[in-house]
Amino acid sequence: MVVLSWGSAAIAGSCLPPAPPWMPAVSDDVRAYADLLRRDAETYFTDVERYFRCLDQERREVFEQARAVSGDYARVLEILDGVRK
């Protein structure tokens, strides 16, 4: 049981959301840092796309893992049902 728990934790923790970039509210700061703000925003949106792809991949992997565990558990229940009879 410990191995299963560790495996689940390992899968669930591999996608990290990107930190949002700093966006100033003062118009003078926006003008002063315009190039940096554009670059940071573009990088952020690229990272967000990568994050969503990672989540999609994790979802597929966990879905397949759950399908396998479901089959294994069904076999366990069949064995237990046979023992009770």
CSV table of C-alpha atoms in Angstrom, one decimal:
chain,number,residue,atom,x,y,z
A,1,MET,CA,0.0,0.0,0.0
A,2,VAL,CA,2.9,2.4,0.7
A,3,VAL,CA,4.2,1.9,-2.8
A,4,LEU,CA,0.8,2.8,-4.4
A,5,SER,CA,0.6,5.9,-2.3
A,6,TRP,CA,4.1,7.0,-3.2
A,7,GLY,CA,3.4,6.4,-6.9
A,8,SER,CA,0.3,8.5,-6.8
A,9,ALA,CA,2.1,11.3,-5.1
A,10,ALA,CA,4.9,11.2,-7.7
A,11,ILE,CA,2.5,11.5,-10.6
A,12,ALA,CA,0.4,14.3,-9.0
A,13,GLY,CA,3.3,16.5,-8.2
A,14,SER,CA,5.1,16.9,-11.5
A,15,CYS,CA,3.2,19.8,-13.0
A,16,LEU,CA,3.9,23.2,-11.5
A,17,PRO,CA,1.8,26.2,-12.5
A,18,PRO,CA,3.7,29.2,-13.7
A,19,ALA,CA,4.0,32.3,-11.5
A,20,PRO,CA,2.1,35.3,-13.0
A,21,PRO,CA,4.3,38.1,-14.1
A,22,TRP,CA,4.3,41.5,-12.4
A,23,MET,CA,2.1,44.0,-14.1
A,24,PRO,CA,2.4,47.5,-12.8
A,25,ALA,CA,-0.7,49.7,-12.3
A,26,VAL,CA,1.1,53.0,-12.7
A,27,SER,CA,1.2,54.1,-16.4
A,28,ASP,CA,4.8,55.6,-16.0
A,29,ASP,CA,6.0,52.1,-14.9
A,30,VAL,CA,4.2,50.5,-17.8
A,31,ARG,CA,5.9,52.7,-20.3
A,32,ALA,CA,9.3,52.4,-18.6
A,33,TYR,CA,9.1,48.5,-18.5
A,34,ALA,CA,7.1,48.0,-21.7
A,35,ASP,CA,9.6,45.6,-23.4
A,36,LEU,CA,10.1,43.6,-20.2
A,37,LEU,CA,6.4,43.4,-19.6
A,38,ARG,CA,5.7,42.1,-23.1
A,39,ARG,CA,8.4,39.5,-22.8
A,40,ASP,CA,7.3,38.4,-19.4
A,41,ALA,CA,3.7,38.1,-20.5
A,42,GLU,CA,4.6,36.1,-23.6
A,43,THR,CA,6.8,33.8,-21.5
A,44,TYR,CA,4.0,33.4,-19.0
A,45,PHE,CA,1.4,32.4,-21.6
A,46,THR,CA,3.9,30.0,-23.2
A,47,ASP,CA,4.4,28.5,-19.7
A,48,VAL,CA,0.6,28.3,-19.1
A,49,GLU,CA,0.2,26.3,-22.3
A,50,ARG,CA,3.0,24.0,-21.2
A,51,TYR,CA,1.3,23.6,-17.8
A,52,PHE,CA,-2.0,22.7,-19.3
A,53,ARG,CA,-0.4,20.1,-21.6
A,54,CYS,CA,1.3,18.7,-18.6
A,55,LEU,CA,-2.0,18.4,-16.7
A,56,ASP,CA,-3.6,16.8,-19.7
A,57,GLN,CA,-0.8,14.2,-19.8
A,58,GLU,CA,-1.0,13.6,-16.1
A,59,ARG,CA,-4.8,13.1,-16.4
A,60,ARG,CA,-4.3,10.5,-19.1
A,61,GLU,CA,-1.6,8.7,-17.1
A,62,VAL,CA,-3.7,8.7,-13.9
A,63,PHE,CA,-6.8,7.6,-15.9
A,64,GLU,CA,-4.8,4.6,-17.2
A,65,GLN,CA,-3.5,3.9,-13.8
A,66,ALA,CA,-7.0,4.0,-12.3
A,67,ARG,CA,-8.2,1.6,-15.1
A,68,ALA,CA,-5.4,-0.9,-14.2
A,69,VAL,CA,-6.1,-0.6,-10.5
A,70,SER,CA,-9.8,-1.1,-11.1
A,71,GLY,CA,-9.1,-4.4,-12.9
A,72,ASP,CA,-6.7,-5.5,-10.2
A,73,TYR,CA,-9.2,-4.7,-7.5
A,74,ALA,CA,-11.9,-6.5,-9.4
A,75,ARG,CA,-9.7,-9.6,-9.3
A,76,VAL,CA,-9.1,-9.1,-5.6
A,77,LEU,CA,-12.8,-8.9,-5.0
A,78,GLU,CA,-13.4,-12.1,-7.0
A,79,ILE,CA,-10.7,-13.9,-4.9
A,80,LEU,CA,-12.3,-12.6,-1.7
A,81,ASP,CA,-15.7,-13.6,-2.8
A,82,GLY,CA,-14.4,-17.1,-3.5
A,83,VAL,CA,-12.9,-17.4,-0.1
A,84,ARG,CA,-16.2,-16.4,1.6
A,85,LYS,CA,-18.2,-19.1,-0.1
